[in-house]
Amino acid sequence: MSGEIENVLQEHRRFPPAADFAAEARLSSEEAYQRMLRESLDEPELFWGRVARELPWMQPFERVLDWSKRPVAQWFVGGKLNVSVACLDRHVNSVRSGKRAIVFEGEPGDRRTLTYQELHQEVCRFANALKARGIKKGDRVAIYLPMVPEAAIAMLACARIGAAHSVVFGGFSAPALRERILDGGCTAVITADGSWRRGLVQPLKAQVDEALSSCPDVHSVFVVQRAKNEVVWSARRDVWWHDAVALVSAECEPEPMDSEDLLFLLYTSGSTGKPKGIVHTTAGYLVGTYLTSQFVFDLRDEDVYWCTADVGWVTGHSYVVYGPLSNGATVVMYEGAPNTPHFGRFWEIIERHKVTIFYTAPTAIRSFMRWGDEHPKKFDLSSLRLLGSVGEPINPEAWIWYHQIIGQGRCPIVDTWWQTETGSIMITPLPGLTTTKPGSATRPFFGVDAAIVDEHGNELGPNQGGFLVIRRPWPSMLRGIWGDMQRYVDTYWKKFEGRFYFAGDGARRDEDGYFWIVGRIDDVIKVSGHRFSTMEVESALVSHAAVVEAAVVGRPDNITGQSIVAFITLGPGFKPSSELRADIDKHVIHEIGKVARPAEIRFTEALPKTRSGKIMRRLLRDIAAGIETVGDTSTIEDYTVLAKLRAYED
Ligand code: WT7
């Protein structure tokens, strides 16, 4: 195995936590850490049972873990609780009642603050509005909203009545939304008239209308009035959010939920075309996000915490909503783009709200770098005490820039590795404790038994590249793929015969036991931290009338991490042209959304294939990256294809 996944990155710089940070941190002694770590691994039931008991239960659990139905874990068996109670009621019934829960800033500059008490009321009101439309425990509700407080309110309201939410990123288009609504069997949609992005209104409601033209089971659409753009209205189906909450009570009894009841579905891409509805349940997910928020972000009551992720992705679920709110934190939410109306927008927000903890993605950091140091330098960033990174490997150059220019050399950086599937952070520094190395997510979190193994599941030695696996269940792990348990087993457990969870990432562990994640080893492309399967973009491409065959690969990109390059063969009667290219581009945007738009479309007469007809993606990847193909090409069906591809010119 080693040698197959090369990792040439050599990084020798070390950053121990600053003494003053460590002095104040929740955890700063290696000894205390080792004790906790040992307990979490040697006596996981004791460890996780104790953490879980910090949360409010309606009925105590009888067993911490039941792994007898592997690979589907059951955590906190027999317990009942409600996630919205853990995130709201317990703070409202404490000194935190008047504390700010959400500090919102819209792109046009409007602002809104919700205390825990106010958020609680809004959630209860909207929960009652959902009920008034017949939505009940066990139903699935699609949420297609911009980053406005109503997104968090809607999620928590669903949780309160026991309906599962399925949040669909607002950047996805109508067909992508429709596919997710249908797959999840959603019966209601929560959206907005429009959202603000780079000074323009994105017409969300229009996308919903298009999606619902073939979703007969959706009986209700709740519409937040955000951008005041014109919308088409269906009197029977549509209801304004403000009308729906006007007449209902601000009290709503929380539904007692079983620990293993469904909390949400979240669709993500795998190596085939169909998105997977990742299943997360109630108690384990809450416990995982609660504990990681506490230790990874060293959350304290005085903190103003800002995670820039959209609620459409798992980071927005776990580290905008459930993790920080269950800890009673003050959460900043921003609707728009980082460069609107100026390139310092994020730094202005940090200065204005005195943000102390800032969590963002490498692709954003690389954009900030390119835009220039003068923008952050115009603002007072002295409130910051901790920085975080997530979504893809962070290159050391971006890490150092983040540390020096944003963190001003003072703030530890937590580079957190996890996935939609893991629900919460798995490999990460602990900021008061871990000496960081730029580019490494460092060590596994409590209870996480991560390892690097070869093809046969044998653990590899230091600095040997292999597959990243998790060798035991953890509370916030996925419980399956919605409607397709076989795919769950095949994707994550088959590779190592049910012994380990296979993450799909290549990695190595260095001599200090630090993990260095190289990236995906399957056909998943990460563009600006958004996850796409090559096949999903390919099927969008081939649904264009002119396209016969398409192969999509990821090409390294200095800003977005990877970008999409599409190789396309055209049907008879179609000729390459820039108009056709633009039209295909438009088609992908219509089918999936702007986020999946190919950076480059290359027309070709044929695709390189093996004799058995498999597209040789490795070759295409090299060609897309402009690398001279080495490796073995002896099984190529038609050598001239390769030459033609390389010589490609419009
Ligand atoms: C994939 C998961 C985790 C929430 C956001 C992304 C890559 C994520 C890191 C990191 C290196 C990372 C992996 C992983 N990834 N964080 N800190 N270092 N790679 O969730 O969309 O489910 O993607 O993102 O390849 O498998 P996701």
mmCIF file of N, CA and C in Angstrom, residues 395-468:
data_model
loop_
_atom_site.group_PDB
_atom_site.id
_atom_site.type_symbol
_atom_site.label_atom_id
_atom_site.label_comp_id
_atom_site.label_asym_id
_atom_site.label_seq_id
_atom_site.Cartn_x
_atom_site.Cartn_y
_atom_site.Cartn_z
ATOM 1 N N ASN A 395 -3.174 23.726 3.283
ATOM 2 C CA ASN A 395 -1.763 23.742 2.908
ATOM 3 C C ASN A 395 -0.990 24.622 3.892
ATOM 4 N N PRO A 396 0.245 24.238 4.224
ATOM 5 C CA PRO A 396 1.006 24.971 5.235
ATOM 6 C C PRO A 396 1.103 26.470 4.957
ATOM 7 N N GLU A 397 1.187 26.857 3.700
ATOM 8 C CA GLU A 397 1.292 28.285 3.389
ATOM 9 C C GLU A 397 0.051 29.045 3.876
ATOM 10 N N ALA A 398 -1.130 28.457 3.634
ATOM 11 C CA ALA A 398 -2.373 29.091 4.077
ATOM 12 C C ALA A 398 -2.468 29.054 5.605
ATOM 13 N N TRP A 399 -2.015 27.976 6.183
ATOM 14 C CA TRP A 399 -2.025 27.830 7.661
ATOM 15 C C TRP A 399 -1.207 28.967 8.297
ATOM 16 N N ILE A 400 -0.004 29.172 7.758
ATOM 17 C CA ILE A 400 0.902 30.184 8.325
ATOM 18 C C ILE A 400 0.311 31.589 8.139
ATOM 19 N N TRP A 401 -0.286 31.819 6.982
ATOM 20 C CA TRP A 401 -0.914 33.125 6.734
ATOM 21 C C TRP A 401 -2.048 33.357 7.735
ATOM 22 N N TYR A 402 -2.883 32.351 7.907
ATOM 23 C CA TYR A 402 -4.020 32.396 8.840
ATOM 24 C C TYR A 402 -3.494 32.704 10.255
ATOM 25 N N HIS A 403 -2.446 32.026 10.619
ATOM 26 C CA HIS A 403 -1.868 32.174 11.953
ATOM 27 C C HIS A 403 -1.310 33.580 12.155
ATOM 28 N N GLN A 404 -0.596 34.074 11.138
ATOM 29 C CA GLN A 404 0.092 35.369 11.307
ATOM 30 C C GLN A 404 -0.831 36.554 11.089
ATOM 31 N N ILE A 405 -1.588 36.515 10.002
ATOM 32 C CA ILE A 405 -2.346 37.710 9.621
ATOM 33 C C ILE A 405 -3.679 37.784 10.355
ATOM 34 N N ILE A 406 -4.370 36.665 10.486
ATOM 35 C CA ILE A 406 -5.668 36.702 11.181
ATOM 36 C C ILE A 406 -5.468 36.470 12.679
ATOM 37 N N GLY A 407 -4.682 35.473 13.008
ATOM 38 C CA GLY A 407 -4.457 35.163 14.423
ATOM 39 C C GLY A 407 -3.372 36.010 15.066
ATOM 40 N N GLN A 408 -2.684 36.804 14.260
ATOM 41 C CA GLN A 408 -1.631 37.707 14.726
ATOM 42 C C GLN A 408 -0.625 36.995 15.630
ATOM 43 N N GLY A 409 -0.381 35.729 15.268
ATOM 44 C CA GLY A 409 0.612 34.937 15.968
ATOM 45 C C GLY A 409 0.178 34.483 17.349
ATOM 46 N N ARG A 410 -1.043 34.874 17.724
ATOM 47 C CA ARG A 410 -1.469 34.687 19.113
ATOM 48 C C ARG A 410 -2.428 33.498 19.257
ATOM 49 N N CYS A 411 -3.194 33.210 18.194
ATOM 50 C CA CYS A 411 -4.294 32.248 18.320
ATOM 51 C C CYS A 411 -3.888 30.855 17.855
ATOM 52 N N PRO A 412 -4.168 29.847 18.662
ATOM 53 C CA PRO A 412 -3.982 28.482 18.169
ATOM 54 C C PRO A 412 -4.921 28.219 16.993
ATOM 55 N N ILE A 413 -4.502 27.313 16.105
ATOM 56 C CA ILE A 413 -5.375 26.895 15.004
ATOM 57 C C ILE A 413 -5.770 25.442 15.222
ATOM 58 N N VAL A 414 -7.077 25.174 15.199
ATOM 59 C CA VAL A 414 -7.515 23.785 15.223
ATOM 60 C C VAL A 414 -7.922 23.374 13.804
ATOM 61 N N ASP A 415 -7.124 22.485 13.221
ATOM 62 C CA ASP A 415 -7.417 21.926 11.898
ATOM 63 C C ASP A 415 -8.189 20.638 12.167
ATOM 64 N N THR A 416 -9.489 20.668 11.881
ATOM 65 C CA THR A 416 -10.378 19.589 12.325
ATOM 66 C C THR A 416 -10.762 18.681 11.172
ATOM 67 N N TRP A 417 -10.450 17.410 11.290
ATOM 68 C CA TRP A 417 -10.874 16.438 10.271
ATOM 69 C C TRP A 417 -12.142 15.732 10.730
ATOM 70 N N TRP A 418 -13.138 15.727 9.853
ATOM 71 C CA TRP A 418 -14.353 14.938 10.086
ATOM 72 C C TRP A 418 -15.143 14.900 8.801
ATOM 73 N N GLN A 419 -16.345 14.371 8.837
ATOM 74 C CA GLN A 419 -17.146 14.178 7.627
ATOM 75 C C GLN A 419 -18.629 14.319 7.957
ATOM 76 N N THR A 420 -19.433 14.500 6.925
ATOM 77 C CA THR A 420 -20.885 14.462 7.107
ATOM 78 C C THR A 420 -21.258 13.191 7.873
ATOM 79 N N GLU A 421 -20.609 12.115 7.520
ATOM 80 C CA GLU A 421 -20.922 10.817 8.103
ATOM 81 C C GLU A 421 -20.539 10.713 9.575
ATOM 82 N N THR A 422 -19.467 11.391 9.973
ATOM 83 C CA THR A 422 -19.010 11.230 11.363
ATOM 84 C C THR A 422 -19.810 12.121 12.310
ATOM 85 N N GLY A 423 -20.516 13.115 11.783
ATOM 86 C CA GLY A 423 -21.388 13.963 12.590
ATOM 87 C C GLY A 423 -20.659 15.001 13.406
ATOM 88 N N SER A 424 -19.522 14.645 13.963
ATOM 89 C CA SER A 424 -18.744 15.613 14.747
ATOM 90 C C SER A 424 -17.254 15.405 14.490
ATOM 91 N N ILE A 425 -16.473 16.325 15.026
ATOM 92 C CA ILE A 425 -15.023 16.350 14.787
ATOM 93 C C ILE A 425 -14.356 15.081 15.316
ATOM 94 N N MET A 426 -13.463 14.514 14.526
ATOM 95 C CA MET A 426 -12.842 13.224 14.866
ATOM 96 C C MET A 426 -11.340 13.337 15.135
ATOM 97 N N ILE A 427 -10.637 14.107 14.304
ATOM 98 C CA ILE A 427 -9.195 14.266 14.482
ATOM 99 C C ILE A 427 -8.933 15.763 14.566
ATOM 100 N N THR A 428 -8.270 16.178 15.622
ATOM 101 C CA THR A 428 -8.170 17.608 15.874
ATOM 102 C C THR A 428 -7.174 17.925 16.978
ATOM 103 N N PRO A 429 -6.552 19.076 16.899
ATOM 104 C CA PRO A 429 -5.795 19.527 18.068
ATOM 105 C C PRO A 429 -6.755 19.916 19.193
ATOM 106 N N LEU A 430 -6.283 19.869 20.427
ATOM 107 C CA LEU A 430 -7.000 20.491 21.539
ATOM 108 C C LEU A 430 -6.206 21.763 21.829
ATOM 109 N N PRO A 431 -6.858 22.915 21.735
ATOM 110 C CA PRO A 431 -6.099 24.157 21.573
ATOM 111 C C PRO A 431 -5.185 24.546 22.736
ATOM 112 N N GLY A 432 -5.489 24.118 23.946
ATOM 113 C CA GLY A 432 -4.617 24.498 25.058
ATOM 114 C C GLY A 432 -3.489 23.519 25.272
ATOM 115 N N LEU A 433 -3.489 22.489 24.445
ATOM 116 C CA LEU A 433 -2.641 21.346 24.753
ATOM 117 C C LEU A 433 -1.727 20.912 23.613
ATOM 118 N N THR A 434 -2.292 20.851 22.431
ATOM 119 C CA THR A 434 -1.590 20.210 21.322
ATOM 120 C C THR A 434 -0.610 21.161 20.639
ATOM 121 N N THR A 435 0.609 20.708 20.480
ATOM 122 C CA THR A 435 1.556 21.425 19.636
ATOM 123 C C THR A 435 1.174 21.134 18.198
ATOM 124 N N THR A 436 0.831 22.171 17.453
ATOM 125 C CA THR A 436 0.341 21.926 16.099
ATOM 126 C C THR A 436 1.478 21.953 15.079
ATOM 127 N N LYS A 437 1.212 21.270 13.961
ATOM 128 C CA LYS A 437 2.121 21.284 12.814
ATOM 129 C C LYS A 437 1.269 21.709 11.625
ATOM 130 N N PRO A 438 1.642 22.766 10.934
ATOM 131 C CA PRO A 438 0.803 23.262 9.831
ATOM 132 C C PRO A 438 0.521 22.170 8.790
ATOM 133 N N GLY A 439 -0.752 21.893 8.563
ATOM 134 C CA GLY A 439 -1.137 20.880 7.580
ATOM 135 C C GLY A 439 -1.568 19.572 8.201
ATOM 136 N N SER A 440 -1.389 19.423 9.512
ATOM 137 C CA SER A 440 -1.803 18.181 10.160
ATOM 138 C C SER A 440 -2.990 18.432 11.085
ATOM 139 N N ALA A 441 -3.981 17.538 11.022
ATOM 140 C CA ALA A 441 -5.133 17.621 11.938
ATOM 141 C C ALA A 441 -4.756 17.027 13.302
ATOM 142 N N THR A 442 -3.555 16.627 13.441
ATOM 143 C CA THR A 442 -2.917 16.092 14.665
ATOM 144 C C THR A 442 -3.539 14.780 15.151
ATOM 145 N N ARG A 443 -4.192 14.777 16.331
ATOM 146 C CA ARG A 443 -4.518 13.492 16.962
ATOM 147 C C ARG A 443 -6.032 13.267 17.082
ATOM 148 N N PRO A 444 -6.431 12.011 17.235
ATOM 149 C CA PRO A 444 -7.862 11.709 17.364
ATOM 150 C C PRO A 444 -8.470 12.299 18.636
ATOM 151 N N PHE A 445 -9.717 12.674 18.543
ATOM 152 C CA PHE A 445 -10.489 13.172 19.687
ATOM 153 C C PHE A 445 -10.807 11.995 20.627
ATOM 154 N N PHE A 446 -11.307 12.318 21.806
ATOM 155 C CA PHE A 446 -11.671 11.288 22.779
ATOM 156 C C PHE A 446 -12.593 10.236 22.161
ATOM 157 N N GLY A 447 -12.291 9.001 22.443
ATOM 158 C CA GLY A 447 -13.158 7.911 22.005
ATOM 159 C C GLY A 447 -12.998 7.522 20.552
ATOM 160 N N VAL A 448 -12.119 8.221 19.835
ATOM 161 C CA VAL A 448 -11.964 7.943 18.401
ATOM 162 C C VAL A 448 -10.741 7.055 18.188
ATOM 163 N N ASP A 449 -10.982 5.876 17.676
ATOM 164 C CA ASP A 449 -9.893 4.933 17.452
ATOM 165 C C ASP A 449 -9.546 4.928 15.962
ATOM 166 N N ALA A 450 -8.777 5.930 15.557
ATOM 167 C CA ALA A 450 -8.424 6.083 14.141
ATOM 168 C C ALA A 450 -7.097 5.385 13.856
ATOM 169 N N ALA A 451 -6.957 4.872 12.645
ATOM 170 C CA ALA A 451 -5.713 4.195 12.258
ATOM 171 C C ALA A 451 -5.498 4.310 10.757
ATOM 172 N N ILE A 452 -4.254 4.064 10.356
ATOM 173 C CA ILE A 452 -3.918 3.997 8.932
ATOM 174 C C ILE A 452 -3.613 2.537 8.618
ATOM 175 N N VAL A 453 -4.337 1.991 7.659
ATOM 176 C CA VAL A 453 -4.151 0.576 7.336
ATOM 177 C C VAL A 453 -3.879 0.382 5.843
ATOM 178 N N ASP A 454 -3.345 -0.790 5.527
ATOM 179 C CA ASP A 454 -3.132 -1.128 4.119
ATOM 180 C C ASP A 454 -4.391 -1.798 3.557
ATOM 181 N N GLU A 455 -4.284 -2.222 2.310
ATOM 182 C CA GLU A 455 -5.384 -2.864 1.594
ATOM 183 C C GLU A 455 -6.032 -4.010 2.388
ATOM 184 N N HIS A 456 -5.221 -4.695 3.181
ATOM 185 C CA HIS A 456 -5.730 -5.858 3.925
ATOM 186 C C HIS A 456 -6.172 -5.517 5.336
ATOM 187 N N GLY A 457 -6.104 -4.250 5.676
ATOM 188 C CA GLY A 457 -6.545 -3.858 7.012
ATOM 189 C C GLY A 457 -5.453 -3.945 8.056
ATOM 190 N N ASN A 458 -4.213 -4.165 7.620
ATOM 191 C CA ASN A 458 -3.112 -4.196 8.589
ATOM 192 C C ASN A 458 -2.628 -2.781 8.861
ATOM 193 N N GLU A 459 -2.422 -2.492 10.122
ATOM 194 C CA GLU A 459 -1.998 -1.148 10.487
ATOM 195 C C GLU A 459 -0.595 -0.874 9.963
ATOM 196 N N LEU A 460 -0.412 0.318 9.423
ATOM 197 C CA LEU A 460 0.875 0.681 8.845
ATOM 198 C C LEU A 460 1.728 1.440 9.853
ATOM 199 N N GLY A 461 2.995 1.442 9.607
ATOM 200 C CA GLY A 461 3.939 2.123 10.493
ATOM 201 C C GLY A 461 3.988 3.608 10.197
ATOM 202 N N PRO A 462 4.795 4.335 10.986
ATOM 203 C CA PRO A 462 4.901 5.781 10.831
ATOM 204 C C PRO A 462 5.244 6.183 9.398
ATOM 205 N N ASN A 463 4.552 7.208 8.931
ATOM 206 C CA ASN A 463 4.810 7.831 7.634
ATOM 207 C C ASN A 463 4.559 6.945 6.418
ATOM 208 N N GLN A 464 3.852 5.854 6.627
ATOM 209 C CA GLN A 464 3.446 5.060 5.473
ATOM 210 C C GLN A 464 2.032 5.457 5.095
ATOM 211 N N GLY A 465 1.851 5.764 3.825
ATOM 212 C CA GLY A 465 0.534 6.208 3.372
ATOM 213 C C GLY A 465 -0.438 5.048 3.246
ATOM 214 N N GLY A 466 -1.662 5.246 3.660
ATOM 215 C CA GLY A 466 -2.662 4.186 3.554
ATOM 216 C C GLY A 466 -4.065 4.726 3.695
ATOM 217 N N PHE A 467 -4.978 3.859 4.099
ATOM 218 C CA PHE A 467 -6.393 4.226 4.234
ATOM 219 C C PHE A 467 -6.699 4.640 5.671
ATOM 220 N N LEU A 468 -7.449 5.707 5.794
ATOM 221 C CA LEU A 468 -7.877 6.150 7.116
ATOM 222 C C LEU A 468 -9.129 5.365 7.519
#
